[in-house]
mmCIF file of C-alpha atoms in Angstrom:
data_model
loop_
_atom_site.group_PDB
_atom_site.id
_atom_site.type_symbol
_atom_site.label_atom_id
_atom_site.label_comp_id
_atom_site.label_asym_id
_atom_site.label_seq_id
_atom_site.Cartn_x
_atom_site.Cartn_y
_atom_site.Cartn_z
ATOM 1 C CA MET A 1 359.999 -60.877 78.395
ATOM 2 C CA LEU A 2 357.422 -59.063 76.283
ATOM 3 C CA GLU A 3 354.319 -58.270 78.308
ATOM 4 C CA ALA A 4 351.154 -56.489 77.202
ATOM 5 C CA LEU A 5 348.605 -55.783 79.936
ATOM 6 C CA GLU A 6 344.947 -54.797 79.699
ATOM 7 C CA LEU A 7 345.090 -53.406 76.165
ATOM 8 C CA HIS A 8 342.002 -51.488 75.072
ATOM 9 C CA GLN A 9 341.786 -50.210 71.525
ATOM 10 C CA TYR A 10 338.996 -48.639 69.478
ATOM 11 C CA TYR A 11 338.407 -48.063 65.769
ATOM 12 C CA GLY A 12 335.859 -45.275 65.859
ATOM 13 C CA GLY A 13 333.037 -46.615 67.995
ATOM 14 C CA SER A 14 334.161 -50.240 67.662
ATOM 15 C CA HIS A 15 335.877 -51.658 70.759
ATOM 16 C CA THR A 16 338.424 -53.943 69.042
ATOM 17 C CA LEU A 17 340.664 -54.930 71.967
ATOM 18 C CA ARG A 18 338.898 -55.533 75.264
ATOM 19 C CA GLY A 19 341.451 -55.781 78.043
ATOM 20 C CA VAL A 20 343.846 -58.065 76.167
ATOM 21 C CA SER A 21 346.832 -59.323 78.175
ATOM 22 C CA VAL A 22 349.529 -61.523 76.628
ATOM 23 C CA SER A 23 353.106 -62.351 77.565
ATOM 24 C CA VAL A 24 356.028 -63.974 75.794
ATOM 25 C CA PRO A 25 358.815 -65.428 77.967
ATOM 26 C CA ASP A 26 362.390 -65.094 76.777
ATOM 27 C CA ALA A 27 363.550 -67.658 74.197
ATOM 28 C CA SER A 28 360.109 -69.135 73.619
ATOM 29 C CA CYS A 29 357.308 -69.227 71.047
ATOM 30 C CA THR A 30 353.829 -68.142 72.075
ATOM 31 C CA CYS A 31 350.892 -68.387 69.675
ATOM 32 C CA VAL A 32 347.747 -66.267 69.570
ATOM 33 C CA ILE A 33 344.883 -68.098 67.904
ATOM 34 C CA GLY A 34 341.266 -67.309 67.106
ATOM 35 C CA ARG A 35 338.829 -66.891 64.253
ATOM 36 C CA ASN A 36 339.208 -64.110 61.692
ATOM 37 C CA GLY A 37 338.249 -60.660 62.949
ATOM 38 C CA VAL A 38 338.744 -61.242 66.687
ATOM 39 C CA GLY A 39 341.545 -58.678 67.052
ATOM 40 C CA LYS A 40 344.733 -60.705 66.660
ATOM 41 C CA THR A 41 346.320 -58.463 64.024
ATOM 42 C CA THR A 42 345.203 -55.327 65.864
ATOM 43 C CA MET A 43 346.903 -56.665 69.000
ATOM 44 C CA LEU A 44 350.213 -57.120 67.157
ATOM 45 C CA LYS A 45 349.938 -53.641 65.634
ATOM 46 C CA ALA A 46 349.244 -52.191 69.076
ATOM 47 C CA ILE A 47 352.291 -53.913 70.535
ATOM 48 C CA MET A 48 354.374 -52.553 67.661
ATOM 49 C CA GLY A 49 352.994 -49.025 68.129
ATOM 50 C CA LEU A 50 351.206 -48.913 64.781
ATOM 51 C CA VAL A 51 347.731 -48.254 66.183
ATOM 52 C CA PRO A 52 346.855 -46.090 69.195
ATOM 53 C CA LEU A 53 345.662 -47.595 72.465
ATOM 54 C CA ARG A 54 342.946 -46.148 74.656
ATOM 55 C CA SER A 55 344.585 -47.733 77.700
ATOM 56 C CA GLY A 56 346.924 -50.520 78.768
ATOM 57 C CA SER A 57 350.670 -51.012 79.079
ATOM 58 C CA ILE A 58 353.411 -52.749 77.102
ATOM 59 C CA ARG A 59 356.766 -53.679 78.591
ATOM 60 C CA PHE A 60 359.756 -55.246 76.893
ATOM 61 C CA GLY A 61 362.333 -56.400 79.380
ATOM 62 C CA GLU A 62 362.817 -53.502 81.766
ATOM 63 C CA ARG A 63 361.552 -50.934 79.271
ATOM 64 C CA ASP A 64 358.091 -49.380 79.318
ATOM 65 C CA LEU A 65 357.071 -48.879 75.686
ATOM 66 C CA GLY A 66 354.079 -46.676 76.429
ATOM 67 C CA GLY A 67 354.016 -43.813 73.924
ATOM 68 C CA ALA A 68 357.082 -45.068 72.007
ATOM 69 C CA GLU A 69 357.022 -44.807 68.221
ATOM 70 C CA ALA A 70 357.201 -47.993 66.145
ATOM 71 C CA SER A 71 360.770 -47.135 65.126
ATOM 72 C CA ALA A 72 361.806 -46.886 68.783
ATOM 73 C CA ARG A 73 360.244 -50.289 69.491
ATOM 74 C CA ALA A 74 362.179 -51.728 66.575
ATOM 75 C CA ARG A 75 365.413 -50.250 67.916
ATOM 76 C CA ALA A 76 364.569 -51.705 71.329
ATOM 77 C CA GLY A 77 364.700 -55.155 69.747
ATOM 78 C CA ILE A 78 361.214 -55.993 68.448
ATOM 79 C CA GLY A 79 360.903 -57.220 64.865
ATOM 80 C CA TYR A 80 357.575 -57.261 63.050
ATOM 81 C CA VAL A 81 356.439 -59.289 60.032
ATOM 82 C CA PRO A 82 352.948 -58.116 59.013
ATOM 83 C CA GLN A 83 350.218 -60.214 57.459
ATOM 84 C CA GLY A 84 350.594 -60.143 53.682
ATOM 85 C CA ARG A 85 354.387 -59.742 53.895
ATOM 86 C CA ASP A 86 354.624 -56.071 52.733
ATOM 87 C CA ILE A 87 357.975 -56.399 51.026
ATOM 88 C CA PHE A 88 359.042 -53.726 48.523
ATOM 89 C CA PRO A 89 358.222 -55.368 45.162
ATOM 90 C CA GLU A 90 360.250 -52.965 43.029
ATOM 91 C CA LEU A 91 363.415 -53.369 45.120
ATOM 92 C CA THR A 92 365.812 -56.275 44.844
ATOM 93 C CA VAL A 93 366.161 -58.837 47.600
ATOM 94 C CA GLU A 94 369.404 -57.168 48.687
ATOM 95 C CA GLU A 95 367.788 -53.727 48.733
ATOM 96 C CA ASN A 96 364.864 -55.049 50.793
ATOM 97 C CA LEU A 97 367.302 -56.454 53.333
ATOM 98 C CA ARG A 98 369.355 -53.262 53.477
ATOM 99 C CA VAL A 99 366.221 -51.160 53.959
ATOM 100 C CA GLY A 100 365.384 -53.347 56.940
ATOM 101 C CA ARG A 101 368.864 -52.771 58.299
ATOM 102 C CA LEU A 102 368.282 -49.006 58.418
ATOM 103 C CA GLY A 103 366.379 -49.367 61.680
ATOM 104 C CA GLN A 104 369.265 -51.112 63.419
ATOM 105 C CA ALA A 105 370.151 -49.275 66.622
ATOM 106 C CA ARG A 106 373.916 -49.724 66.388
ATOM 107 C CA GLY A 107 374.232 -48.147 62.967
ATOM 108 C CA ARG A 108 375.702 -51.181 61.147
ATOM 109 C CA ARG A 109 374.720 -51.644 57.516
ATOM 110 C CA ASP A 110 376.044 -55.129 56.727
ATOM 111 C CA ILE A 111 373.464 -57.916 56.431
ATOM 112 C CA PRO A 112 373.816 -60.268 59.427
ATOM 113 C CA ASP A 113 375.034 -63.806 58.739
ATOM 114 C CA LEU A 114 371.968 -65.055 60.610
ATOM 115 C CA VAL A 115 369.791 -64.111 57.622
ATOM 116 C CA PHE A 116 371.665 -66.422 55.276
ATOM 117 C CA ARG A 117 372.068 -69.205 57.827
ATOM 118 C CA LEU A 118 368.301 -69.374 58.158
ATOM 119 C CA PHE A 119 367.440 -68.539 54.539
ATOM 120 C CA PRO A 120 370.383 -69.645 52.369
ATOM 121 C CA VAL A 121 368.247 -69.458 49.215
ATOM 122 C CA LEU A 122 368.129 -65.651 49.531
ATOM 123 C CA ARG A 123 371.877 -65.439 48.905
ATOM 124 C CA THR A 124 371.234 -66.742 45.381
ATOM 125 C CA MET A 125 368.459 -64.205 44.752
ATOM 126 C CA MET A 126 370.055 -60.962 45.842
ATOM 127 C CA ARG A 127 369.609 -59.257 42.453
ATOM 128 C CA ARG A 128 366.030 -60.425 41.880
ATOM 129 C CA ARG A 129 363.167 -58.007 42.405
ATOM 130 C CA GLY A 130 360.980 -58.795 45.382
ATOM 131 C CA GLY A 131 357.863 -58.735 43.212
ATOM 132 C CA ASN A 132 359.257 -61.539 41.048
ATOM 133 C CA LEU A 133 359.585 -63.978 43.957
ATOM 134 C CA SER A 134 357.030 -66.659 44.752
ATOM 135 C CA GLY A 135 354.731 -66.168 47.726
ATOM 136 C CA GLY A 136 356.847 -68.476 49.851
ATOM 137 C CA GLN A 137 360.058 -66.703 48.873
ATOM 138 C CA GLN A 138 358.481 -63.335 49.651
ATOM 139 C CA GLN A 139 357.541 -64.587 53.112
ATOM 140 C CA GLN A 140 361.093 -65.765 53.677
ATOM 141 C CA LEU A 141 362.316 -62.332 52.584
ATOM 142 C CA ALA A 142 359.851 -60.576 54.908
ATOM 143 C CA ILE A 143 361.040 -62.579 57.907
ATOM 144 C CA ALA A 144 364.672 -62.132 56.881
ATOM 145 C CA ARG A 145 364.168 -58.362 56.621
ATOM 146 C CA ALA A 146 362.850 -58.295 60.202
ATOM 147 C CA LEU A 147 365.878 -60.298 61.308
ATOM 148 C CA THR A 148 368.306 -57.746 59.870
ATOM 149 C CA LEU A 149 367.503 -55.723 63.013
ATOM 150 C CA GLU A 150 368.889 -58.599 65.103
ATOM 151 C CA PRO A 151 365.776 -58.498 67.286
ATOM 152 C CA LYS A 152 365.290 -60.131 70.660
ATOM 153 C CA CYS A 153 361.586 -60.705 69.919
ATOM 154 C CA VAL A 154 359.744 -61.186 66.610
ATOM 155 C CA LEU A 155 356.030 -60.635 65.984
ATOM 156 C CA LEU A 156 354.776 -62.865 63.144
ATOM 157 C CA ASP A 157 351.300 -62.310 61.716
ATOM 158 C CA GLU A 158 350.034 -65.458 59.954
ATOM 159 C CA PRO A 159 353.320 -66.329 58.223
ATOM 160 C CA THR A 160 351.882 -69.500 56.633
ATOM 161 C CA GLU A 161 348.972 -67.764 54.879
ATOM 162 C CA GLY A 162 348.898 -68.692 51.192
ATOM 163 C CA ILE A 163 352.229 -70.552 51.373
ATOM 164 C CA GLN A 164 352.967 -73.956 49.820
ATOM 165 C CA PRO A 165 353.366 -76.826 52.338
ATOM 166 C CA SER A 166 357.105 -77.292 51.775
ATOM 167 C CA ILE A 167 357.786 -73.650 52.675
ATOM 168 C CA VAL A 168 355.412 -73.866 55.652
ATOM 169 C CA HIS A 169 357.555 -76.683 57.027
ATOM 170 C CA GLU A 170 360.731 -74.653 56.443
ATOM 171 C CA LEU A 171 359.250 -71.637 58.223
ATOM 172 C CA GLY A 172 358.415 -73.833 61.197
ATOM 173 C CA GLU A 173 362.014 -74.987 61.386
ATOM 174 C CA VAL A 174 363.246 -71.381 61.131
ATOM 175 C CA ILE A 175 361.071 -70.388 64.085
ATOM 176 C CA ARG A 176 362.327 -73.381 66.081
ATOM 177 C CA ARG A 177 365.934 -72.394 65.373
ATOM 178 C CA LEU A 178 365.335 -68.753 66.272
ATOM 179 C CA VAL A 179 364.072 -69.850 69.673
ATOM 180 C CA SER A 180 366.490 -72.691 70.432
ATOM 181 C CA GLU A 181 369.701 -71.434 68.802
ATOM 182 C CA GLU A 182 369.362 -67.637 68.879
ATOM 183 C CA SER A 183 367.263 -67.265 72.087
ATOM 184 C CA VAL A 184 364.782 -65.071 70.226
ATOM 185 C CA SER A 185 361.224 -64.820 71.540
ATOM 186 C CA VAL A 186 358.424 -65.241 69.005
ATOM 187 C CA LEU A 187 354.834 -64.022 69.275
ATOM 188 C CA LEU A 188 352.990 -65.819 66.508
ATOM 189 C CA VAL A 189 349.482 -65.186 65.189
ATOM 190 C CA GLU A 190 348.430 -68.281 63.284
ATOM 191 C CA GLN A 191 345.291 -69.880 61.850
ATOM 192 C CA LYS A 192 346.803 -73.278 61.026
ATOM 193 C CA LEU A 193 346.376 -75.172 64.269
ATOM 194 C CA PRO A 194 348.693 -78.119 63.401
ATOM 195 C CA PHE A 195 351.488 -75.630 62.660
ATOM 196 C CA ALA A 196 350.856 -73.756 65.915
ATOM 197 C CA ARG A 197 350.810 -76.977 67.938
ATOM 198 C CA ARG A 198 354.093 -78.066 66.375
ATOM 199 C CA ILE A 199 356.160 -75.000 67.155
ATOM 200 C CA ALA A 200 354.537 -73.038 70.007
ATOM 201 C CA GLU A 201 354.935 -73.750 73.702
ATOM 202 C CA ARG A 202 352.079 -71.572 74.937
ATOM 203 C CA PHE A 203 348.835 -70.220 73.514
ATOM 204 C CA PHE A 204 346.391 -67.382 74.000
ATOM 205 C CA LEU A 205 342.922 -67.869 72.511
ATOM 206 C CA MET A 206 341.026 -64.736 71.471
ATOM 207 C CA GLU A 207 337.354 -64.156 70.809
ATOM 208 C CA ARG A 208 335.575 -60.834 70.208
ATOM 209 C CA GLY A 209 338.612 -58.777 71.132
ATOM 210 C CA ALA A 210 339.371 -60.559 74.409
ATOM 211 C CA VAL A 211 341.549 -63.441 75.602
ATOM 212 C CA VAL A 212 339.200 -66.250 76.647
ATOM 213 C CA ALA A 213 341.750 -69.027 77.335
ATOM 214 C CA GLN A 214 345.489 -69.465 77.740
ATOM 215 C CA GLY A 215 348.022 -72.041 78.826
ATOM 216 C CA ALA A 216 350.627 -74.532 77.678
ATOM 217 C CA MET A 217 349.986 -75.710 74.126
ATOM 218 C CA GLU A 218 349.263 -79.250 75.282
ATOM 219 C CA GLU A 219 346.376 -77.799 77.320
ATOM 220 C CA LEU A 220 344.603 -76.601 74.157
ATOM 221 C CA SER A 221 341.805 -79.144 74.297
ATOM 222 C CA ASP A 222 339.534 -80.383 71.539
ATOM 223 C CA ASP A 223 336.611 -78.840 73.435
ATOM 224 C CA LEU A 224 338.232 -75.378 73.266
ATOM 225 C CA VAL A 225 338.948 -75.851 69.579
ATOM 226 C CA ARG A 226 335.365 -76.852 68.823
ATOM 227 C CA LYS A 227 333.922 -74.024 70.885
ATOM 228 C CA HIS A 228 336.123 -71.146 69.740
ATOM 229 C CA LEU A 229 337.831 -72.125 66.480
ATOM 230 C CA THR A 230 335.465 -74.315 64.495
ATOM 231 C CA VAL A 231 333.267 -72.367 62.104
#
């Protein structure tokens, strides 16, 4: 299980995370939802060790990740797909995947079969530059690159943003398969509520840097949506 407890984070004088606690059970998908600017991306970055915390703790399985560098968290089995994809546009698809493999703890350099089972289209694009792919293909590549680490948990930051509906559906099926077939845990930040309802089992709802509601996805009521998500 991934468990973050009482996370407090500041950007200058701005208190961006206010005692945030989230957990992701093994082999499950948990979604963090909320309006723009409530701290969802900052929370993922804090879990990944990319921004400093003022206080709080993060545990992954039996391991306390407090003070660990992002690379150590990756080697521990946490994959991260940032908002906006952040692939290397000048590198080929194959080179992007092999760069991702560099963080693998066991020192292997071959690309895992899992990548091509989930994203078979990438096998036909290995020599294409990442910058020449469509937005949906770049998102597939970004997720595939995270999977080259063979993680036990994946953090996904708004993977459907700016993606055509057909690819959104495919990404949903990939997440389902990661959970059900590979026993990977997924912590998903997502704005598209229908997508989140379809694939996540649990939710955490954030507002102004704090978790204000949580539960099983079927407990996400219309009243909560109107109060905290409707503009």
